[in-house]
Amino acid sequence: MEITWFGLSCFRLAERGMAAVVTDPYGATVGYREPDLTADVVTISHGAPGHSNATAVREARYTIRGPGEYEIGGVFVTGVTTDGERGSVVERNTIYVFDFGGLTVAHLGDLAHVPTQTQIETLGAVDIALVPVGGGSALNATQAAEVVSLIEPSIIVPMHYATEGIVLTLEPVSKFLKQMGVEASNPEPGLKISKSGLPNESKVVLLEPRFALS
């Protein structure tokens, strides 16, 4: 399958012969130009403008906005709520796990706290985790590293961190890399992976964001 990052928490997941998925499309208010994407399925982790611009995805037949189990175009989608409270603020978020013929990808959305053991178990085995690492309304670098240790994916793809042009107050990905004990590497234009190609040990993969500045 192929995973392409468009900045913030927006990815396109595609596997030949299966439904294509776009996660958390954003609007121009985040500092990037509104993306122009096509997919069969759109998932929305929560209602914030930087994560819920479903109209940016053309040809989408299905929009998923919360927990549940779905089967669309050969892709099994499981939405797991992580709603909770942080002080006086009620956090709304859905983690989505996508099963592309046995290769599983978990998109953690705007997860802002370390999930409970029950929530971790509900996710099942995760091959690739798309993890917010830049703080703001989501996990900071330290929390993200702890979540990764609980999920134990083969590949970790950081998201939701500071990049050129973004107007949100987020930390750079370097803080997360330091927490993980890995050195920065050149970002890849995309991730092409199969079940048989997964590494034996957990690996952090940086992706180059394919956004356009507003």
Coordinates of N, CA and C in Angstrom, one line a residue:
M1 N 0.8 -1.2 0.0 CA 0.0 0.0 0.0 C 0.9 1.2 0.0
E2 N 0.2 2.4 -0.3 CA 1.0 3.7 -0.3 C 0.3 4.6 0.6
I3 N 1.2 5.3 1.4 CA 0.7 6.3 2.4 C 1.4 7.6 2.0
T4 N 0.5 8.7 1.8 CA 1.0 10.0 1.5 C 0.5 11.0 2.5
W5 N 1.4 11.9 3.0 CA 1.1 12.8 4.0 C 0.9 14.2 3.3
F6 N -0.2 14.9 3.7 CA -0.4 16.2 3.2 C -0.3 17.3 4.2
G7 N 0.3 17.0 5.3 CA 0.5 18.0 6.4 C -0.5 17.8 7.5
L8 N -0.2 18.3 8.7 CA -1.0 18.2 9.9 C -1.4 16.7 10.1
S9 N -2.7 16.3 10.1 CA -3.1 14.9 10.3 C -3.7 14.3 9.1
C10 N -3.5 14.9 7.9 CA -4.2 14.5 6.7 C -3.3 13.6 5.9
F11 N -3.8 12.4 5.7 CA -3.1 11.4 4.9 C -4.0 10.8 3.8
R12 N -3.4 10.2 2.8 CA -4.2 9.4 1.8 C -3.6 8.0 1.8
L13 N -4.4 7.0 2.1 CA -4.1 5.6 2.2 C -4.7 4.9 1.0
A14 N -3.8 4.2 0.2 CA -4.3 3.6 -1.0 C -3.7 2.2 -1.2
E15 N -4.5 1.3 -1.6 CA -4.0 0.0 -2.0 C -4.8 -0.5 -3.2
R16 N -4.1 -1.0 -4.2 CA -4.7 -1.4 -5.4 C -5.9 -2.3 -5.2
G17 N -7.0 -2.0 -5.8 CA -8.1 -2.9 -5.8 C -9.0 -2.7 -4.5
M18 N -8.6 -1.7 -3.7 CA -9.4 -1.4 -2.5 C -9.7 0.1 -2.4
A19 N -10.6 0.4 -1.5 CA -11.1 1.8 -1.4 C -9.9 2.7 -0.9
A20 N -9.8 3.9 -1.5 CA -8.8 4.8 -1.0 C -9.4 5.7 0.1
V21 N -8.6 6.0 1.1 CA -9.0 6.7 2.3 C -8.2 8.0 2.5
V22 N -8.9 9.1 2.8 CA -8.3 10.3 3.3 C -8.7 10.6 4.7
T23 N -7.7 10.9 5.6 CA -7.9 11.2 7.0 C -7.8 12.6 7.3
D24 N -8.7 13.1 8.1 CA -8.6 14.5 8.7 C -8.2 15.6 7.7
P25 N -8.9 15.8 6.6 CA -8.6 16.9 5.7 C -8.8 18.2 6.4
Y26 N -7.9 19.2 6.1 CA -8.0 20.5 6.8 C -8.5 21.6 5.8
G27 N -8.8 22.7 6.4 CA -9.1 23.9 5.6 C -8.0 24.9 5.6
A28 N -8.1 25.9 4.8 CA -7.0 26.9 4.6 C -6.6 27.7 5.9
T29 N -7.5 27.6 6.9 CA -7.2 28.4 8.1 C -6.0 27.9 8.9
V30 N -5.5 26.7 8.6 CA -4.3 26.2 9.3 C -3.0 26.8 8.7
G31 N -3.1 27.4 7.5 CA -1.9 28.0 6.9 C -1.5 27.4 5.6
Y32 N -2.0 26.2 5.4 CA -1.7 25.6 4.1 C -2.9 25.9 3.2
R33 N -2.7 25.7 1.9 CA -3.8 25.9 0.9 C -4.7 24.6 1.1
E34 N -6.0 24.8 1.0 CA -7.0 23.7 1.1 C -6.6 22.6 0.1
P35 N -6.4 21.3 0.6 CA -6.0 20.3 -0.3 C -7.1 19.9 -1.3
D36 N -6.7 19.4 -2.5 CA -7.6 19.0 -3.5 C -7.3 17.5 -3.7
L37 N -8.1 16.6 -3.1 CA -7.8 15.2 -3.0 C -9.0 14.4 -3.5
T38 N -8.8 13.2 -3.9 CA -9.8 12.3 -4.3 C -9.7 11.0 -3.4
A39 N -10.8 10.4 -3.1 CA -10.8 9.2 -2.3 C -12.2 8.6 -2.2
D40 N -12.3 7.4 -1.8 CA -13.6 6.8 -1.7 C -14.2 7.1 -0.3
V41 N -13.3 7.2 0.7 CA -13.7 7.3 2.1 C -13.0 8.4 2.8
V42 N -13.7 9.2 3.6 CA -13.0 10.3 4.4 C -13.3 9.9 5.9
T43 N -12.3 10.0 6.7 CA -12.5 9.8 8.1 C -12.2 11.1 8.9
I44 N -13.0 11.5 9.9 CA -12.9 12.7 10.6 C -12.7 12.3 12.1
S45 N -11.5 12.7 12.7 CA -11.3 12.3 14.1 C -12.1 13.1 15.1
H46 N -12.3 14.4 14.7 CA -13.1 15.3 15.6 C -13.4 16.5 14.7
G47 N -14.2 17.4 15.3 CA -14.8 18.5 14.5 C -14.0 19.8 14.3
A48 N -12.8 19.8 14.8 CA -12.0 21.1 14.6 C -11.7 21.3 13.1
P49 N -11.7 22.6 12.7 CA -11.5 23.0 11.3 C -10.3 22.4 10.7
G50 N -9.2 22.1 11.4 CA -8.0 21.6 10.9 C -8.0 20.1 10.6
H51 N -9.2 19.5 10.9 CA -9.3 18.0 10.8 C -10.6 17.6 10.2
S52 N -11.5 18.5 9.8 CA -12.9 18.0 9.4 C -13.4 18.6 8.1
N53 N -12.5 19.0 7.2 CA -12.9 19.7 6.0 C -13.2 18.6 4.9
A54 N -14.3 17.9 5.1 CA -14.6 16.7 4.2 C -14.8 17.2 2.8
T55 N -15.2 18.4 2.6 CA -15.5 18.9 1.2 C -14.3 19.0 0.4
A56 N -13.1 19.0 1.0 CA -11.8 19.0 0.2 C -11.5 17.8 -0.5
V57 N -12.3 16.7 -0.3 CA -12.1 15.4 -0.9 C -13.1 15.1 -1.9
R58 N -12.8 15.1 -3.2 CA -13.7 14.9 -4.2 C -14.0 13.4 -4.4
E59 N -15.2 13.1 -4.9 CA -15.6 11.7 -5.2 C -15.8 10.8 -4.0
A60 N -15.7 11.4 -2.8 CA -15.9 10.5 -1.6 C -17.3 10.0 -1.5
R61 N -17.5 8.7 -1.3 CA -18.8 8.2 -1.2 C -19.2 8.0 0.3
Y62 N -18.2 8.0 1.1 CA -18.5 7.8 2.6 C -17.7 8.7 3.4
T63 N -18.3 9.3 4.4 CA -17.6 10.1 5.4 C -17.9 9.5 6.8
I64 N -16.9 9.1 7.5 CA -17.0 8.5 8.8 C -16.6 9.5 9.9
R65 N -17.5 9.8 10.8 CA -17.2 10.8 11.8 C -17.2 10.3 13.2
G66 N -17.1 9.0 13.5 CA -17.1 8.6 14.8 C -16.9 7.1 14.9
P67 N -17.0 6.6 16.2 CA -16.7 5.2 16.4 C -17.6 4.2 15.8
G68 N -17.2 3.0 15.5 CA -18.0 2.0 14.9 C -17.1 1.1 14.0
E69 N -17.8 0.1 13.4 CA -17.1 -0.8 12.5 C -17.7 -0.7 11.1
Y70 N -16.8 -0.6 10.1 CA -17.3 -0.4 8.8 C -16.5 -1.3 7.8
E71 N -17.1 -1.7 6.7 CA -16.4 -2.4 5.7 C -16.7 -1.7 4.3
I72 N -15.7 -1.1 3.7 CA -16.0 -0.3 2.5 C -14.9 -0.6 1.5
G73 N -15.3 -1.1 0.4 CA -14.4 -1.4 -0.7 C -13.2 -2.3 -0.3
G74 N -13.5 -3.3 0.5 CA -12.4 -4.2 0.9 C -11.6 -3.8 2.1
V75 N -11.8 -2.6 2.6 CA -11.1 -2.0 3.7 C -12.0 -2.1 5.0
F76 N -11.5 -2.7 6.0 CA -12.2 -2.8 7.3 C -11.7 -1.6 8.1
V77 N -12.7 -0.8 8.6 CA -12.4 0.4 9.4 C -13.0 0.2 10.8
T78 N -12.2 0.4 11.8 CA -12.7 0.4 13.2 C -12.4 1.7 13.8
G79 N -13.5 2.4 14.3 CA -13.3 3.7 15.0 C -13.4 3.5 16.5
V80 N -12.5 3.9 17.2 CA -12.4 3.7 18.7 C -12.4 5.1 19.3
T81 N -13.4 5.4 20.2 CA -13.4 6.7 20.8 C -12.4 6.8 21.9
T82 N -11.8 8.0 22.0 CA -10.9 8.3 23.2 C -11.4 9.5 23.9
D83 N -12.7 9.8 23.9 CA -13.2 11.0 24.5 C -12.8 11.0 26.0
G84 N -12.5 12.1 26.5 CA -12.1 12.3 27.9 C -12.2 13.7 28.3
E85 N -11.7 14.0 29.5 CA -11.7 15.4 30.0 C -10.2 15.8 30.3
R86 N -9.9 17.0 30.0 CA -8.6 17.6 30.3 C -8.9 18.9 31.0
G87 N -8.9 18.9 32.4 CA -9.3 20.0 33.1 C -10.8 20.3 32.9
S88 N -11.1 21.5 32.5 CA -12.5 21.8 32.2 C -12.9 21.6 30.7
V89 N -11.9 21.0 29.9 CA -12.2 20.8 28.5 C -12.5 19.4 28.2
V90 N -13.6 19.2 27.5 CA -14.0 17.8 27.1 C -13.3 17.5 25.8
E91 N -12.5 16.5 25.7 CA -11.8 16.1 24.5 C -12.6 15.1 23.7
R92 N -12.8 15.4 22.4 CA -13.5 14.5 21.5 C -12.5 14.0 20.5
N93 N -12.4 12.7 20.3 CA -11.5 12.2 19.3 C -11.8 10.7 19.0
T94 N -11.6 10.3 17.8 CA -11.8 9.0 17.4 C -10.5 8.5 16.7
I95 N -10.0 7.4 17.2 CA -8.8 6.7 16.5 C -9.4 5.8 15.5
Y96 N -8.9 5.7 14.3 CA -9.3 4.8 13.3 C -8.2 3.8 12.9
V97 N -8.6 2.5 12.9 CA -7.7 1.5 12.5 C -8.2 0.9 11.1
F98 N -7.4 1.0 10.1 CA -7.7 0.5 8.8 C -7.0 -0.8 8.5
D99 N -7.8 -1.8 8.1 CA -7.2 -3.1 7.7 C -7.3 -3.3 6.2
F100 N -6.1 -3.1 5.6 CA -6.0 -3.3 4.2 C -5.5 -4.7 3.9
G101 N -6.4 -5.7 3.9 CA -6.0 -7.0 3.6 C -5.0 -7.6 4.5
G102 N -5.0 -7.3 5.8 CA -4.1 -7.8 6.8 C -3.0 -6.8 7.2
L103 N -2.8 -5.8 6.4 CA -1.9 -4.7 6.8 C -2.7 -3.6 7.5
T104 N -2.4 -3.4 8.8 CA -3.2 -2.5 9.6 C -2.5 -1.1 9.8
V105 N -3.3 -0.1 9.7 CA -2.8 1.3 9.9 C -3.7 2.0 10.9
A106 N -3.1 2.5 12.0 CA -3.9 3.3 13.0 C -3.6 4.7 12.9
H107 N -4.7 5.5 12.7 CA -4.6 7.0 12.7 C -5.1 7.5 14.0
L108 N -4.2 8.1 14.8 CA -4.6 8.4 16.2 C -5.4 9.7 16.3
G109 N -5.6 10.4 15.2 CA -6.4 11.6 15.2 C -5.7 12.7 16.1
D110 N -6.5 13.4 16.9 CA -6.1 14.4 17.8 C -5.9 13.9 19.2
L111 N -5.5 12.7 19.3 CA -5.3 12.1 20.6 C -4.5 13.0 21.5
A112 N -5.0 13.3 22.8 CA -4.4 14.2 23.6 C -3.9 13.6 24.9
H113 N -4.2 12.4 25.2 CA -3.7 11.7 26.4 C -3.4 10.3 26.1
V114 N -2.7 9.7 27.0 CA -2.3 8.3 26.8 C -3.6 7.4 27.0
P115 N -3.9 6.6 26.1 CA -5.2 5.8 26.2 C -5.1 4.8 27.3
T116 N -6.3 4.3 27.7 CA -6.4 3.3 28.7 C -5.9 1.9 28.1
Q117 N -5.6 1.0 28.9 CA -5.2 -0.3 28.4 C -6.4 -0.9 27.6
T118 N -7.6 -0.7 28.1 CA -8.8 -1.2 27.3 C -8.8 -0.7 25.9
Q119 N -8.6 0.6 25.8 CA -8.6 1.3 24.5 C -7.4 0.8 23.6
I120 N -6.3 0.5 24.2 CA -5.1 0.0 23.4 C -5.5 -1.4 22.9
E121 N -6.1 -2.2 23.8 CA -6.5 -3.6 23.4 C -7.5 -3.6 22.3
T122 N -8.4 -2.6 22.3 CA -9.5 -2.5 21.3 C -8.9 -2.2 19.9
L123 N -7.7 -1.6 19.8 CA -7.1 -1.3 18.6 C -6.6 -2.5 17.9
G124 N -6.3 -3.6 18.6 CA -5.7 -4.8 18.1 C -4.3 -4.6 17.6
A125 N -3.8 -5.5 16.8 CA -2.4 -5.4 16.4 C -2.3 -4.3 15.3
V126 N -1.3 -3.4 15.5 CA -1.1 -2.2 14.6 C 0.2 -2.4 13.9
D127 N 0.2 -2.4 12.6 CA 1.5 -2.4 11.9 C 2.1 -1.1 11.7
I128 N 1.3 -0.1 11.4 CA 1.7 1.3 11.1 C 0.9 2.2 11.9
A129 N 1.5 3.1 12.7 CA 0.8 4.1 13.5 C 1.2 5.5 13.1
L130 N 0.1 6.3 12.8 CA 0.2 7.7 12.4 C 0.0 8.5 13.7
V131 N 1.0 9.1 14.2 CA 1.0 9.6 15.6 C 1.2 11.1 15.7
P132 N 0.3 11.8 16.4 CA 0.5 13.2 16.6 C 1.7 13.4 17.6
V133 N 2.6 14.3 17.4 CA 3.8 14.4 18.3 C 4.1 15.9 18.6
G134 N 3.4 16.8 18.1 CA 3.8 18.2 18.3 C 3.0 19.0 19.3
G135 N 2.2 18.4 20.2 CA 1.6 19.1 21.2 C 0.4 19.9 20.7
G136 N 0.2 21.1 21.2 CA -1.0 21.8 20.9 C -2.2 21.2 21.5
S137 N -3.2 20.8 20.7 CA -4.4 20.1 21.3 C -4.2 18.6 21.3
A138 N -3.0 18.1 20.9 CA -2.8 16.6 20.8 C -1.5 16.3 21.6
L139 N -1.1 15.0 21.5 CA 0.1 14.5 22.2 C 1.3 15.3 22.0
N140 N 2.1 15.6 23.1 CA 3.4 16.1 23.0 C 4.4 15.0 22.7
A141 N 5.7 15.4 22.6 CA 6.7 14.4 22.2 C 6.8 13.3 23.3
T142 N 6.8 13.6 24.5 CA 6.9 12.6 25.6 C 5.7 11.7 25.6
Q143 N 4.5 12.3 25.5 CA 3.3 11.4 25.5 C 3.3 10.5 24.3
A144 N 3.7 11.1 23.2 CA 3.7 10.3 21.9 C 4.6 9.1 22.0
A145 N 5.8 9.3 22.6 CA 6.7 8.2 22.8 C 6.1 7.1 23.7
E146 N 5.4 7.5 24.7 CA 4.8 6.5 25.6 C 3.7 5.7 24.9
V147 N 2.9 6.4 24.1 CA 1.8 5.8 23.4 C 2.4 4.8 22.4
V148 N 3.5 5.1 21.7 CA 4.1 4.2 20.8 C 4.6 3.0 21.5
S149 N 5.1 3.1 22.7 CA 5.6 2.0 23.5 C 4.4 1.0 23.8
L150 N 3.2 1.6 24.0 CA 2.1 0.7 24.3 C 1.5 0.0 23.1
I151 N 1.5 0.7 22.0 CA 0.9 0.2 20.7 C 1.8 -0.8 20.1
E152 N 3.1 -0.5 20.2 CA 4.2 -1.4 19.6 C 4.0 -1.6 18.1
P153 N 3.9 -0.6 17.3 CA 3.8 -0.8 15.8 C 5.1 -1.1 15.2
S154 N 5.1 -1.6 14.0 CA 6.3 -1.8 13.3 C 6.9 -0.5 12.7
I155 N 6.0 0.4 12.3 CA 6.4 1.6 11.7 C 5.6 2.8 12.4
I156 N 6.4 3.8 12.7 CA 5.7 5.0 13.3 C 5.9 6.2 12.4
V157 N 4.8 6.8 12.0 CA 4.9 8.0 11.1 C 4.4 9.2 12.0
P158 N 5.3 10.1 12.3 CA 4.9 11.3 13.1 C 4.0 12.2 12.2
M159 N 3.1 12.9 12.9 CA 2.2 13.9 12.2 C 1.9 15.0 13.2
H160 N 1.1 16.0 12.8 CA 0.6 17.0 13.7 C 1.8 17.7 14.4
Y161 N 2.8 18.2 13.7 CA 3.9 18.9 14.2 C 4.2 20.2 13.4
A162 N 5.1 21.0 13.8 CA 5.4 22.3 13.1 C 6.1 22.0 11.8
T163 N 5.5 22.6 10.8 CA 6.1 22.6 9.4 C 6.0 24.0 8.9
E164 N 6.7 24.3 7.8 CA 6.7 25.6 7.1 C 5.2 26.0 6.8
G165 N 4.9 27.2 7.1 CA 3.6 27.7 6.7 C 2.5 27.5 7.7
I166 N 2.6 26.6 8.6 CA 1.5 26.3 9.5 C 1.3 27.4 10.5
V167 N 0.1 27.8 10.9 CA -0.1 28.9 11.8 C -0.4 28.4 13.2
L168 N -0.6 27.1 13.4 CA -0.8 26.5 14.7 C 0.4 26.5 15.5
T169 N 0.3 26.6 16.8 CA 1.5 26.6 17.7 C 1.8 25.1 18.0
L170 N 2.7 24.6 17.3 CA 3.1 23.2 17.5 C 4.6 23.1 17.6
E171 N 5.1 22.0 18.2 CA 6.5 21.7 18.4 C 7.1 21.0 17.2
P172 N 8.4 21.2 17.0 CA 9.0 20.5 15.9 C 9.1 19.0 16.1
V173 N 9.3 18.2 15.0 CA 9.3 16.7 15.2 C 10.6 16.3 15.8
S174 N 11.6 17.2 15.9 CA 12.9 16.8 16.5 C 12.8 16.4 18.0
K175 N 11.8 17.0 18.7 CA 11.6 16.7 20.1 C 11.2 15.2 20.2
F176 N 10.3 14.8 19.3 CA 9.8 13.4 19.3 C 11.0 12.4 19.0
L177 N 11.7 12.8 18.0 CA 12.8 11.9 17.6 C 13.8 11.7 18.7
K178 N 14.1 12.8 19.5 CA 15.0 12.7 20.7 C 14.4 11.8 21.7
Q179 N 13.1 11.9 21.9 CA 12.4 11.0 22.9 C 12.5 9.5 22.5
M180 N 12.5 9.3 21.2 CA 12.6 7.9 20.6 C 14.0 7.4 20.5
G181 N 15.0 8.3 20.7 CA 16.4 8.0 20.6 C 16.8 7.7 19.2
V182 N 16.2 8.4 18.2 CA 16.6 8.2 16.8 C 17.1 9.5 16.2
E183 N 17.9 9.5 15.2 CA 18.4 10.7 14.6 C 17.5 11.1 13.4
A184 N 17.5 12.3 13.2 CA 16.7 12.8 12.1 C 17.2 12.3 10.7
S185 N 16.3 12.0 9.8 CA 16.7 11.6 8.5 C 15.9 12.4 7.5
N186 N 16.3 12.3 6.2 CA 15.6 13.0 5.2 C 14.2 12.4 5.0
P187 N 13.2 13.3 5.0 CA 11.8 12.8 4.8 C 11.6 12.1 3.5
E188 N 10.8 11.0 3.5 CA 10.5 10.3 2.3 C 9.2 11.0 1.6
P189 N 9.2 10.9 0.3 CA 8.0 11.5 -0.4 C 6.7 10.8 -0.1
G190 N 6.8 9.5 0.3 CA 5.7 8.7 0.6 C 6.2 7.3 1.1
L191 N 5.3 6.6 1.7 CA 5.6 5.3 2.2 C 4.9 4.2 1.4
K192 N 5.7 3.3 0.8 CA 5.2 2.2 0.0 C 5.6 1.0 0.8
I193 N 4.6 0.2 1.3 CA 4.9 -0.9 2.2 C 3.9 -2.1 2.0
S194 N 4.4 -3.3 2.2 CA 3.5 -4.5 2.2 C 3.7 -5.2 3.6
K195 N 2.8 -6.1 3.8 CA 2.9 -6.8 5.1 C 4.2 -7.5 5.2
S196 N 4.7 -8.1 4.1 CA 6.0 -8.8 4.2 C 7.2 -7.9 4.3
G197 N 7.0 -6.6 4.0 CA 8.1 -5.7 4.0 C 8.2 -5.0 5.3
L198 N 7.4 -5.3 6.3 CA 7.5 -4.6 7.6 C 8.8 -4.9 8.3
P199 N 9.4 -4.0 9.0 CA 10.7 -4.2 9.7 C 10.5 -5.1 10.9
N200 N 11.6 -5.8 11.3 CA 11.5 -6.6 12.5 C 11.5 -5.8 13.8
E201 N 12.1 -4.6 13.7 CA 12.1 -3.8 14.9 C 11.4 -2.4 14.5
S202 N 10.8 -1.8 15.5 CA 10.1 -0.6 15.3 C 10.9 0.5 14.6
K203 N 10.4 1.2 13.7 CA 11.1 2.2 12.9 C 10.3 3.4 12.7
V204 N 10.9 4.6 12.9 CA 10.3 5.9 12.7 C 10.6 6.3 11.3
V205 N 9.5 6.6 10.5 CA 9.6 7.1 9.1 C 9.1 8.5 9.0
L206 N 9.9 9.4 8.6 CA 9.4 10.8 8.4 C 9.0 10.9 6.9
L207 N 7.8 11.5 6.8 CA 7.3 11.8 5.4 C 7.4 13.3 5.1
E208 N 7.6 13.5 3.8 CA 7.6 14.9 3.3 C 6.1 15.4 3.1
P209 N 5.7 16.4 3.8 CA 4.3 16.9 3.6 C 4.1 17.5 2.2
R210 N 3.1 17.0 1.5 CA 2.7 17.5 0.2 C 1.6 18.5 0.3
F211 N 1.9 19.6 0.9 CA 0.9 20.7 1.0 C 1.4 21.9 0.1
A212 N 0.4 22.8 -0.1 CA 0.8 24.0 -0.8 C 0.5 25.2 0.2
L213 N 1.4 26.2 0.3 CA 1.2 27.3 1.2 C 0.1 28.2 0.7
S214 N -0.7 28.7 1.6 CA -1.8 29.6 1.3 C -1.3 30.9 0.7

